[in-house]
Amino acid sequence: MRSRLGPLAAFGLLGTALAFPLVFTLPYPRDVMIRIFLYAMLATAWNVLAGYCGQISLGHAVFFGTGAYSTVLLRQDWLGVWASPWIGMALGALLAALLSQVIGFPVFRLRGHYFAIATIAVGEIVQTIVINWDAVGGARGLFVPIKRPDSLLNFQFHESKQTYYYIALALLVLAVGISRWIVRSRTGYYFRAIREDQDAAAALGIPVARYKQRAMAISATLTALGGTFYAQYVFFIDPESVLPLSLSILVCVVAVLGGVGTLWGPELVRQLHAGGTALIVIEHNMRVIMGISQRVVALHLGEVIAVGSPTAVTSDARVIEAYLGRAYAG
Amino acid sequence: VGVAGALLSMFFYIFPEVGVTFSLLAYVAVALGGFGNVPGTLVAGVVVGLVKVLGGLLIAPALKYAVSFAIYLGVVLWRPQGLFGRF
């Protein structure tokens, strides 16, 4: 998306976002923007797993809740511990990453609908457990103890929403930056290979299970950061607000509206070509291959039957015969 | 589904979001039986209903949904295509 806009437009957007609280000083417009940043960040995190790696998770509320609960629990005075929410944020992210591995180990054996429903099931189980778990507040939820004065260390700002605004923006930039970095790395290519065809990816020697787990861990960690921010922003969490199925679905809706996995996807291959790199792609997905290739070699039973531009190859009679049968050729 | 909802309103509390848990359990029942398999879904529907009620009776009423989802997870891990499904 951003590469299509160009770096100038990207910096323009970021500049506008940075200047926004200087113009809009009322709490309400700032609150709207903060929530936009939060959901955009959650959607970006979800997109790492669902968009790039193709695993549609409807249980991301679990990781959001992990981030929210770990930071608030660390601040409860009755636990005898007081820790800065930033430590809670780090611990929550770590815990979410561990939890994602525990959840991922069994559920990644499933595919498609079965995987999606299994993640719903995990989410519902976790929510039910937390509702009935008195030590973490149960169905009553938990309040964040108010600390004064406002300070970055306390992660509480009662005078103005401006700092919250910049923290939310920083989290969004972090999430976008990480997913951009992933897309350009080898890991990103592996993710997309798994999304396109898991069996083909495995046949090419990609450790499918390990890379799915990796996508899940990255996604869960970022989601937990969003959960911590939510807890420190709203000051109250309960299972209905940070662990519901509706939250998982909302995040999914945001990402799907933006286009699953298309943030930089097809654009990247074109850019690589413009940079003078030649790519040889062996692929059976025709829409992909015809969209990105300049020169196509079609093989049939080990014999080269057509060479040339995508349009020339698709209109070649021998290619049509080999792919679609004699009835369509001629 | 509408008929089932009308019948249900006779003996269950209703509120606008009442459908969520039921449709979730319906997904679970279909996936448990195997997608596109009518008899499998029927059997799985009975299994999910029984597990929910027995789980509520034997373990803890508050955890009955968790128990039925756990059963789904257990079965699907044992047979990834559902009880009667084929790939």
Tab-separated table of N, CA and C in Angstrom, chain A residues 21-158:
chain	number	residue	atom	x	y	z
A	21	PRO	N	-2.621	16.062	17.023
A	21	PRO	CA	-3.034	16.538	18.354
A	21	PRO	C	-2.714	18.007	18.588
A	22	LEU	N	-1.833	18.584	17.764
A	22	LEU	CA	-1.533	20.006	17.937
A	22	LEU	C	-2.698	20.848	17.423
A	23	VAL	N	-3.424	20.313	16.441
A	23	VAL	CA	-4.552	21.046	15.873
A	23	VAL	C	-5.825	20.741	16.647
A	24	PHE	N	-6.059	19.435	16.869
A	24	PHE	CA	-7.278	19.012	17.567
A	24	PHE	C	-6.950	18.824	19.044
A	25	THR	N	-7.358	19.790	19.859
A	25	THR	CA	-6.974	19.715	21.269
A	25	THR	C	-8.069	19.107	22.130
A	26	LEU	N	-9.271	18.952	21.589
A	26	LEU	CA	-10.352	18.355	22.384
A	26	LEU	C	-10.108	16.856	22.558
A	27	PRO	N	-10.577	16.294	23.678
A	27	PRO	CA	-10.316	14.866	23.913
A	27	PRO	C	-10.994	13.954	22.890
A	28	TYR	N	-12.194	14.345	22.406
A	28	TYR	CA	-12.946	13.392	21.595
A	28	TYR	C	-12.268	13.041	20.277
A	29	PRO	N	-11.885	14.031	19.438
A	29	PRO	CA	-11.215	13.630	18.192
A	29	PRO	C	-9.940	12.845	18.450
A	30	ARG	N	-9.243	13.185	19.527
A	30	ARG	CA	-8.028	12.432	19.848
A	30	ARG	C	-8.372	10.985	20.199
A	31	ASP	N	-9.469	10.832	20.954
A	31	ASP	CA	-9.886	9.480	21.335
A	31	ASP	C	-10.209	8.661	20.095
A	32	VAL	N	-10.924	9.276	19.140
A	32	VAL	CA	-11.253	8.563	17.901
A	32	VAL	C	-9.975	8.103	17.204
A	33	MET	N	-8.997	9.011	17.097
A	33	MET	CA	-7.754	8.656	16.410
A	33	MET	C	-7.006	7.559	17.160
A	34	ILE	N	-7.007	7.644	18.505
A	34	ILE	CA	-6.297	6.631	19.290
A	34	ILE	C	-6.894	5.254	19.016
A	35	ARG	N	-8.241	5.194	18.985
A	35	ARG	CA	-8.879	3.897	18.725
A	35	ARG	C	-8.608	3.420	17.305
A	36	ILE	N	-8.586	4.368	16.356
A	36	ILE	CA	-8.255	3.980	14.980
A	36	ILE	C	-6.865	3.354	14.944
A	37	PHE	N	-5.892	4.017	15.614
A	37	PHE	CA	-4.526	3.486	15.611
A	37	PHE	C	-4.498	2.098	16.258
A	38	LEU	N	-5.245	1.954	17.370
A	38	LEU	CA	-5.225	0.675	18.088
A	38	LEU	C	-5.751	-0.449	17.195
A	39	TYR	N	-6.913	-0.212	16.561
A	39	TYR	CA	-7.482	-1.273	15.724
A	39	TYR	C	-6.641	-1.510	14.476
A	40	ALA	N	-6.086	-0.429	13.921
A	40	ALA	CA	-5.212	-0.616	12.764
A	40	ALA	C	-4.022	-1.477	13.146
A	41	MET	N	-3.513	-1.243	14.359
A	41	MET	CA	-2.362	-2.017	14.808
A	41	MET	C	-2.735	-3.485	15.001
A	42	LEU	N	-3.896	-3.729	15.613
A	42	LEU	CA	-4.336	-5.109	15.822
A	42	LEU	C	-4.543	-5.805	14.471
A	43	ALA	N	-5.134	-5.072	13.517
A	43	ALA	CA	-5.371	-5.668	12.208
A	43	ALA	C	-4.053	-5.987	11.517
A	44	THR	N	-3.065	-5.096	11.663
A	44	THR	CA	-1.758	-5.366	11.070
A	44	THR	C	-1.144	-6.619	11.679
A	45	ALA	N	-1.293	-6.743	12.993
A	45	ALA	CA	-0.755	-7.923	13.670
A	45	ALA	C	-1.449	-9.189	13.177
A	46	TRP	N	-2.774	-9.112	13.044
A	46	TRP	CA	-3.544	-10.273	12.589
A	46	TRP	C	-3.146	-10.653	11.179
A	47	ASN	N	-2.869	-9.609	10.384
A	47	ASN	CA	-2.531	-9.812	8.981
A	47	ASN	C	-1.243	-10.613	8.807
A	48	VAL	N	-0.325	-10.515	9.785
A	48	VAL	CA	0.918	-11.280	9.675
A	48	VAL	C	0.592	-12.770	9.605
A	49	LEU	N	-0.327	-13.198	10.463
A	49	LEU	CA	-0.672	-14.619	10.502
A	49	LEU	C	-1.667	-14.980	9.400
A	50	ALA	N	-2.745	-14.188	9.294
A	50	ALA	CA	-3.838	-14.573	8.402
A	50	ALA	C	-3.584	-14.131	6.974
A	51	GLY	N	-3.026	-12.942	6.809
A	51	GLY	CA	-2.824	-12.426	5.466
A	51	GLY	C	-1.617	-13.039	4.791
A	52	TYR	N	-0.462	-12.994	5.463
A	52	TYR	CA	0.750	-13.478	4.818
A	52	TYR	C	0.852	-14.987	4.892
A	53	CYS	N	0.472	-15.543	6.041
A	53	CYS	CA	0.698	-16.973	6.222
A	53	CYS	C	-0.572	-17.774	5.906
A	54	GLY	N	-1.697	-17.085	5.731
A	54	GLY	CA	-2.918	-17.760	5.283
A	54	GLY	C	-3.661	-18.553	6.348
A	55	GLN	N	-3.336	-18.329	7.629
A	55	GLN	CA	-4.024	-19.068	8.690
A	55	GLN	C	-5.052	-18.150	9.343
A	56	ILE	N	-6.318	-18.334	9.016
A	56	ILE	CA	-7.365	-17.439	9.504
A	56	ILE	C	-7.647	-17.750	10.972
A	57	SER	N	-7.129	-16.902	11.852
A	57	SER	CA	-7.355	-17.104	13.284
A	57	SER	C	-8.531	-16.239	13.740
A	58	LEU	N	-9.479	-16.843	14.432
A	58	LEU	CA	-10.577	-16.076	15.021
A	58	LEU	C	-10.476	-16.142	16.540
A	59	GLY	N	-9.258	-16.277	17.045
A	59	GLY	CA	-9.070	-16.353	18.488
A	59	GLY	C	-8.052	-15.348	18.985
A	60	HIS	N	-7.855	-14.255	18.221
A	60	HIS	CA	-6.809	-13.322	18.622
A	60	HIS	C	-7.125	-12.563	19.899
A	61	ALA	N	-8.405	-12.579	20.298
A	61	ALA	CA	-8.749	-11.928	21.560
A	61	ALA	C	-7.960	-12.546	22.716
A	62	VAL	N	-7.580	-13.818	22.597
A	62	VAL	CA	-6.805	-14.468	23.662
A	62	VAL	C	-5.509	-13.709	23.909
A	63	PHE	N	-4.839	-13.311	22.825
A	63	PHE	CA	-3.546	-12.631	22.984
A	63	PHE	C	-3.743	-11.188	23.450
A	64	PHE	N	-4.816	-10.571	22.945
A	64	PHE	CA	-5.164	-9.231	23.403
A	64	PHE	C	-5.410	-9.268	24.911
A	65	GLY	N	-6.199	-10.239	25.344
A	65	GLY	CA	-6.501	-10.395	26.762
A	65	GLY	C	-5.253	-10.699	27.572
A	66	THR	N	-4.339	-11.507	27.025
A	66	THR	CA	-3.097	-11.815	27.731
A	66	THR	C	-2.322	-10.546	28.028
A	67	GLY	N	-2.209	-9.690	26.998
A	67	GLY	CA	-1.499	-8.430	27.188
A	67	GLY	C	-2.175	-7.561	28.227
A	68	ALA	N	-3.524	-7.484	28.138
A	68	ALA	CA	-4.260	-6.625	29.064
A	68	ALA	C	-4.161	-7.160	30.484
A	69	TYR	N	-4.410	-8.454	30.645
A	69	TYR	CA	-4.435	-9.017	31.997
A	69	TYR	C	-3.064	-9.015	32.643
A	70	SER	N	-2.005	-9.344	31.887
A	70	SER	CA	-0.716	-9.436	32.568
A	70	SER	C	-0.277	-8.077	33.079
A	71	THR	N	-0.557	-7.025	32.330
A	71	THR	CA	-0.115	-5.724	32.813
A	71	THR	C	-0.947	-5.266	34.015
A	72	VAL	N	-2.268	-5.537	33.991
A	72	VAL	CA	-3.104	-5.084	35.112
A	72	VAL	C	-2.829	-5.918	36.356
A	73	LEU	N	-2.644	-7.233	36.180
A	73	LEU	CA	-2.394	-8.089	37.344
A	73	LEU	C	-1.108	-7.693	38.049
A	74	LEU	N	-0.105	-7.291	37.273
A	74	LEU	CA	1.162	-6.886	37.881
A	74	LEU	C	0.997	-5.618	38.705
A	75	ARG	N	-0.059	-4.844	38.435
A	75	ARG	CA	-0.224	-3.580	39.135
A	75	ARG	C	-1.143	-3.694	40.336
A	76	GLN	N	-1.812	-4.840	40.505
A	76	GLN	CA	-2.748	-4.957	41.614
A	76	GLN	C	-1.979	-5.003	42.921
A	77	ASP	N	-2.352	-4.136	43.837
A	77	ASP	CA	-1.604	-4.064	45.086
A	77	ASP	C	-1.746	-5.327	45.919
A	78	TRP	N	-2.914	-6.019	45.789
A	78	TRP	CA	-3.107	-7.200	46.634
A	78	TRP	C	-2.204	-8.351	46.242
A	79	LEU	N	-1.616	-8.259	45.069
A	79	LEU	CA	-0.642	-9.299	44.733
A	79	LEU	C	0.703	-9.022	45.405
A	80	GLY	N	0.817	-7.858	46.021
A	80	GLY	CA	2.056	-7.523	46.698
A	80	GLY	C	3.159	-7.125	45.744
A	81	VAL	N	2.790	-6.916	44.487
A	81	VAL	CA	3.806	-6.565	43.507
A	81	VAL	C	3.414	-5.228	42.917
A	82	TRP	N	4.373	-4.414	42.665
A	82	TRP	CA	4.067	-3.247	41.861
A	82	TRP	C	5.121	-3.146	40.784
A	83	ALA	N	4.663	-3.165	39.586
A	83	ALA	CA	5.613	-3.066	38.493
A	83	ALA	C	5.080	-2.077	37.485
A	84	SER	N	5.957	-1.387	36.846
A	84	SER	CA	5.550	-0.450	35.799
A	84	SER	C	4.812	-1.207	34.697
A	85	PRO	N	3.757	-0.586	34.135
A	85	PRO	CA	3.021	-1.260	33.065
A	85	PRO	C	3.912	-1.619	31.875
A	86	TRP	N	5.033	-0.905	31.748
A	86	TRP	CA	5.926	-1.240	30.628
A	86	TRP	C	6.509	-2.620	30.829
A	87	ILE	N	6.815	-2.955	32.110
A	87	ILE	CA	7.295	-4.313	32.392
A	87	ILE	C	6.169	-5.293	32.113
A	88	GLY	N	4.927	-4.884	32.516
A	88	GLY	CA	3.774	-5.726	32.235
A	88	GLY	C	3.592	-5.936	30.752
A	89	MET	N	3.846	-4.886	29.985
A	89	MET	CA	3.719	-4.976	28.535
A	89	MET	C	4.707	-6.000	27.974
A	90	ALA	N	5.963	-5.904	28.446
A	90	ALA	CA	6.972	-6.835	27.957
A	90	ALA	C	6.627	-8.264	28.363
A	91	LEU	N	6.218	-8.422	29.644
A	91	LEU	CA	5.856	-9.761	30.108
A	91	LEU	C	4.643	-10.294	29.361
A	92	GLY	N	3.658	-9.409	29.130
A	92	GLY	CA	2.459	-9.823	28.419
A	92	GLY	C	2.786	-10.285	27.012
A	93	ALA	N	3.676	-9.531	26.357
A	93	ALA	CA	4.062	-9.907	24.994
A	93	ALA	C	4.764	-11.262	25.003
A	94	LEU	N	5.646	-11.442	25.990
A	94	LEU	CA	6.379	-12.705	26.102
A	94	LEU	C	5.415	-13.867	26.364
A	95	LEU	N	4.494	-13.609	27.300
A	95	LEU	CA	3.514	-14.637	27.667
A	95	LEU	C	2.643	-14.997	26.465
A	96	ALA	N	2.229	-13.961	25.714
A	96	ALA	CA	1.391	-14.208	24.543
A	96	ALA	C	2.155	-15.040	23.517
A	97	ALA	N	3.451	-14.742	23.356
A	97	ALA	CA	4.246	-15.507	22.400
A	97	ALA	C	4.316	-16.976	22.838
A	98	LEU	N	4.559	-17.195	24.147
A	98	LEU	CA	4.608	-18.574	24.657
A	98	LEU	C	3.262	-19.268	24.477
A	99	LEU	N	2.196	-18.537	24.844
A	99	LEU	CA	0.852	-19.093	24.744
A	99	LEU	C	0.530	-19.446	23.300
A	100	SER	N	0.969	-18.580	22.374
A	100	SER	CA	0.669	-18.845	20.967
A	100	SER	C	1.343	-20.134	20.511
A	101	GLN	N	2.532	-20.416	21.072
A	101	GLN	CA	3.201	-21.659	20.692
A	101	GLN	C	2.450	-22.869	21.246
A	102	VAL	N	1.959	-22.715	22.496
A	102	VAL	CA	1.220	-23.817	23.118
A	102	VAL	C	-0.073	-24.086	22.338
A	103	ILE	N	-0.782	-22.981	21.973
A	103	ILE	CA	-2.028	-23.144	21.222
A	103	ILE	C	-1.715	-23.639	19.811
A	104	GLY	N	-0.681	-23.051	19.214
A	104	GLY	CA	-0.372	-23.360	17.822
A	104	GLY	C	0.043	-24.797	17.602
A	105	PHE	N	0.759	-25.360	18.568
A	105	PHE	CA	1.277	-26.719	18.376
A	105	PHE	C	0.179	-27.695	17.974
A	106	PRO	N	-0.946	-27.765	18.732
A	106	PRO	CA	-2.000	-28.664	18.232
A	106	PRO	C	-2.824	-28.092	17.075
A	107	VAL	N	-3.238	-26.806	17.130
A	107	VAL	CA	-4.228	-26.357	16.144
A	107	VAL	C	-3.644	-26.184	14.748
A	108	PHE	N	-2.340	-26.059	14.617
A	108	PHE	CA	-1.792	-25.921	13.263
A	108	PHE	C	-1.811	-27.227	12.488
A	109	ARG	N	-2.200	-28.304	13.153
A	109	ARG	CA	-2.388	-29.541	12.399
A	109	ARG	C	-3.645	-29.448	11.543
A	110	LEU	N	-4.513	-28.491	11.903
A	110	LEU	CA	-5.782	-28.356	11.189
A	110	LEU	C	-5.650	-27.331	10.078
A	111	ARG	N	-6.572	-27.438	9.112
A	111	ARG	CA	-6.527	-26.493	7.989
A	111	ARG	C	-7.889	-25.875	7.761
A	112	GLY	N	-7.871	-24.721	7.108
A	112	GLY	CA	-9.097	-24.090	6.622
A	112	GLY	C	-10.124	-23.854	7.710
A	113	HIS	N	-11.360	-24.284	7.449
A	113	HIS	CA	-12.448	-24.063	8.390
A	113	HIS	C	-12.152	-24.703	9.741
A	114	TYR	N	-11.536	-25.879	9.693
A	114	TYR	CA	-11.285	-26.588	10.950
A	114	TYR	C	-10.349	-25.775	11.831
A	115	PHE	N	-9.352	-25.143	11.199
A	115	PHE	CA	-8.424	-24.310	11.963
A	115	PHE	C	-9.148	-23.104	12.544
A	116	ALA	N	-9.952	-22.430	11.696
A	116	ALA	CA	-10.643	-21.223	12.162
A	116	ALA	C	-11.547	-21.555	13.350
A	117	ILE	N	-12.300	-22.659	13.235
A	117	ILE	CA	-13.219	-23.012	14.321
A	117	ILE	C	-12.445	-23.437	15.559
A	118	ALA	N	-11.299	-24.100	15.355
A	118	ALA	CA	-10.499	-24.481	16.523
A	118	ALA	C	-10.019	-23.238	17.267
A	119	THR	N	-9.649	-22.179	16.526
A	119	THR	CA	-9.210	-20.963	17.222
A	119	THR	C	-10.382	-20.306	17.949
A	120	ILE	N	-11.591	-20.361	17.349
A	120	ILE	CA	-12.771	-19.855	18.074
A	120	ILE	C	-12.933	-20.644	19.362
A	121	ALA	N	-12.799	-21.984	19.254
A	121	ALA	CA	-12.990	-22.839	20.427
A	121	ALA	C	-11.991	-22.480	21.518
A	122	VAL	N	-10.713	-22.276	21.140
A	122	VAL	CA	-9.704	-21.910	22.133
A	122	VAL	C	-10.079	-20.590	22.794
A	123	GLY	N	-10.492	-19.624	21.962
A	123	GLY	CA	-10.873	-18.320	22.503
A	123	GLY	C	-12.014	-18.416	23.493
A	124	GLU	N	-13.033	-19.201	23.148
A	124	GLU	CA	-14.194	-19.336	24.036
A	124	GLU	C	-13.801	-20.039	25.332
A	125	ILE	N	-12.931	-21.058	25.220
A	125	ILE	CA	-12.499	-21.772	26.429
A	125	ILE	C	-11.758	-20.818	27.353
A	126	VAL	N	-10.834	-20.033	26.779
A	126	VAL	CA	-10.058	-19.104	27.605
A	126	VAL	C	-10.986	-18.091	28.269
A	127	GLN	N	-11.966	-17.574	27.501
A	127	GLN	CA	-12.872	-16.591	28.094
A	127	GLN	C	-13.666	-17.215	29.242
A	128	THR	N	-14.181	-18.431	29.029
A	128	THR	CA	-14.952	-19.095	30.086
A	128	THR	C	-14.089	-19.312	31.327
A	129	ILE	N	-12.841	-19.722	31.105
A	129	ILE	CA	-11.961	-19.970	32.250
A	129	ILE	C	-11.732	-18.677	33.031
A	130	VAL	N	-11.452	-17.594	32.305
A	130	VAL	CA	-11.166	-16.327	33.000
A	130	VAL	C	-12.406	-15.831	33.737
A	131	ILE	N	-13.605	-16.002	33.112
A	131	ILE	CA	-14.844	-15.571	33.789
A	131	ILE	C	-14.978	-16.285	35.127
A	132	ASN	N	-14.561	-17.551	35.188
A	132	ASN	CA	-14.758	-18.342	36.394
A	132	ASN	C	-13.522	-18.405	37.289
A	133	TRP	N	-12.539	-17.551	37.010
A	133	TRP	CA	-11.278	-17.616	37.745
A	133	TRP	C	-11.214	-16.395	38.652
A	134	ASP	N	-11.519	-16.598	39.929
A	134	ASP	CA	-11.647	-15.456	40.821
A	134	ASP	C	-10.327	-14.734	41.053
A	135	ALA	N	-9.220	-15.474	41.004
A	135	ALA	CA	-7.928	-14.857	41.299
A	135	ALA	C	-7.588	-13.743	40.310
A	136	VAL	N	-8.143	-13.802	39.100
A	136	VAL	CA	-7.862	-12.725	38.146
A	136	VAL	C	-9.087	-11.827	37.970
A	137	GLY	N	-9.938	-11.809	38.999
A	137	GLY	CA	-11.070	-10.888	38.962
A	137	GLY	C	-12.355	-11.513	38.474
A	138	GLY	N	-12.277	-12.691	37.865
A	138	GLY	CA	-13.484	-13.365	37.399
A	138	GLY	C	-14.295	-12.494	36.462
A	139	ALA	N	-15.620	-12.639	36.547
A	139	ALA	CA	-16.495	-11.893	35.653
A	139	ALA	C	-16.573	-10.421	36.046
A	140	ARG	N	-16.133	-10.078	37.270
A	140	ARG	CA	-16.207	-8.683	37.709
A	140	ARG	C	-15.200	-7.806	36.994
A	141	GLY	N	-14.093	-8.412	36.581
A	141	GLY	CA	-13.064	-7.642	35.914
A	141	GLY	C	-12.108	-6.990	36.898
A	142	LEU	N	-11.174	-6.240	36.388
A	142	LEU	CA	-10.133	-5.618	37.199
A	142	LEU	C	-10.028	-4.138	36.875
A	143	PHE	N	-9.791	-3.345	37.916
A	143	PHE	CA	-9.518	-1.935	37.697
A	143	PHE	C	-8.020	-1.707	37.741
A	144	VAL	N	-7.556	-0.737	36.969
A	144	VAL	CA	-6.166	-0.332	37.068
A	144	VAL	C	-6.093	0.696	38.185
A	145	PRO	N	-5.256	0.467	39.217
A	145	PRO	CA	-5.176	1.456	40.293
A	145	PRO	C	-4.659	2.782	39.745
A	146	ILE	N	-5.350	3.849	40.119
A	146	ILE	CA	-4.963	5.159	39.613
A	146	ILE	C	-3.709	5.635	40.343
A	147	LYS	N	-2.719	6.034	39.591
A	147	LYS	CA	-1.490	6.576	40.171
A	147	LYS	C	-1.341	8.017	39.713
A	148	ARG	N	-0.984	8.866	40.621
A	148	ARG	CA	-0.714	10.251	40.245
A	148	ARG	C	0.675	10.603	40.705
A	149	PRO	N	1.342	11.539	40.117
A	149	PRO	CA	0.934	12.316	38.952
A	149	PRO	C	1.130	11.545	37.647
A	150	ASP	N	0.701	12.139	36.559
A	150	ASP	CA	0.904	11.539	35.239
A	150	ASP	C	2.389	11.347	34.993
A	151	SER	N	2.748	10.167	34.531
A	151	SER	CA	4.143	10.013	34.116
A	151	SER	C	4.244	8.866	33.147
A	152	LEU	N	5.277	8.922	32.357
A	152	LEU	CA	5.483	7.889	31.349
A	152	LEU	C	5.743	6.553	32.027
A	153	LEU	N	6.413	6.604	33.210
A	153	LEU	CA	6.722	5.373	33.915
A	153	LEU	C	5.450	4.675	34.376
A	154	ASN	N	4.470	5.486	34.836
A	154	ASN	CA	3.217	4.902	35.304
A	154	ASN	C	2.283	4.516	34.168
A	155	PHE	N	2.572	5.049	32.966
A	155	PHE	CA	1.727	4.778	31.806
A	155	PHE	C	0.292	5.228	32.090
A	156	GLN	N	0.150	6.359	32.788
A	156	GLN	CA	-1.186	6.890	33.047
A	156	GLN	C	-1.149	8.389	32.835
A	157	PHE	N	-2.093	8.879	32.054
A	157	PHE	CA	-2.122	10.301	31.769
A	157	PHE	C	-3.547	10.768	31.892
A	158	HIS	N	-3.822	11.480	32.968
A	158	HIS	CA	-5.200	11.889	33.211
A	158	HIS	C	-5.458	13.311	32.732
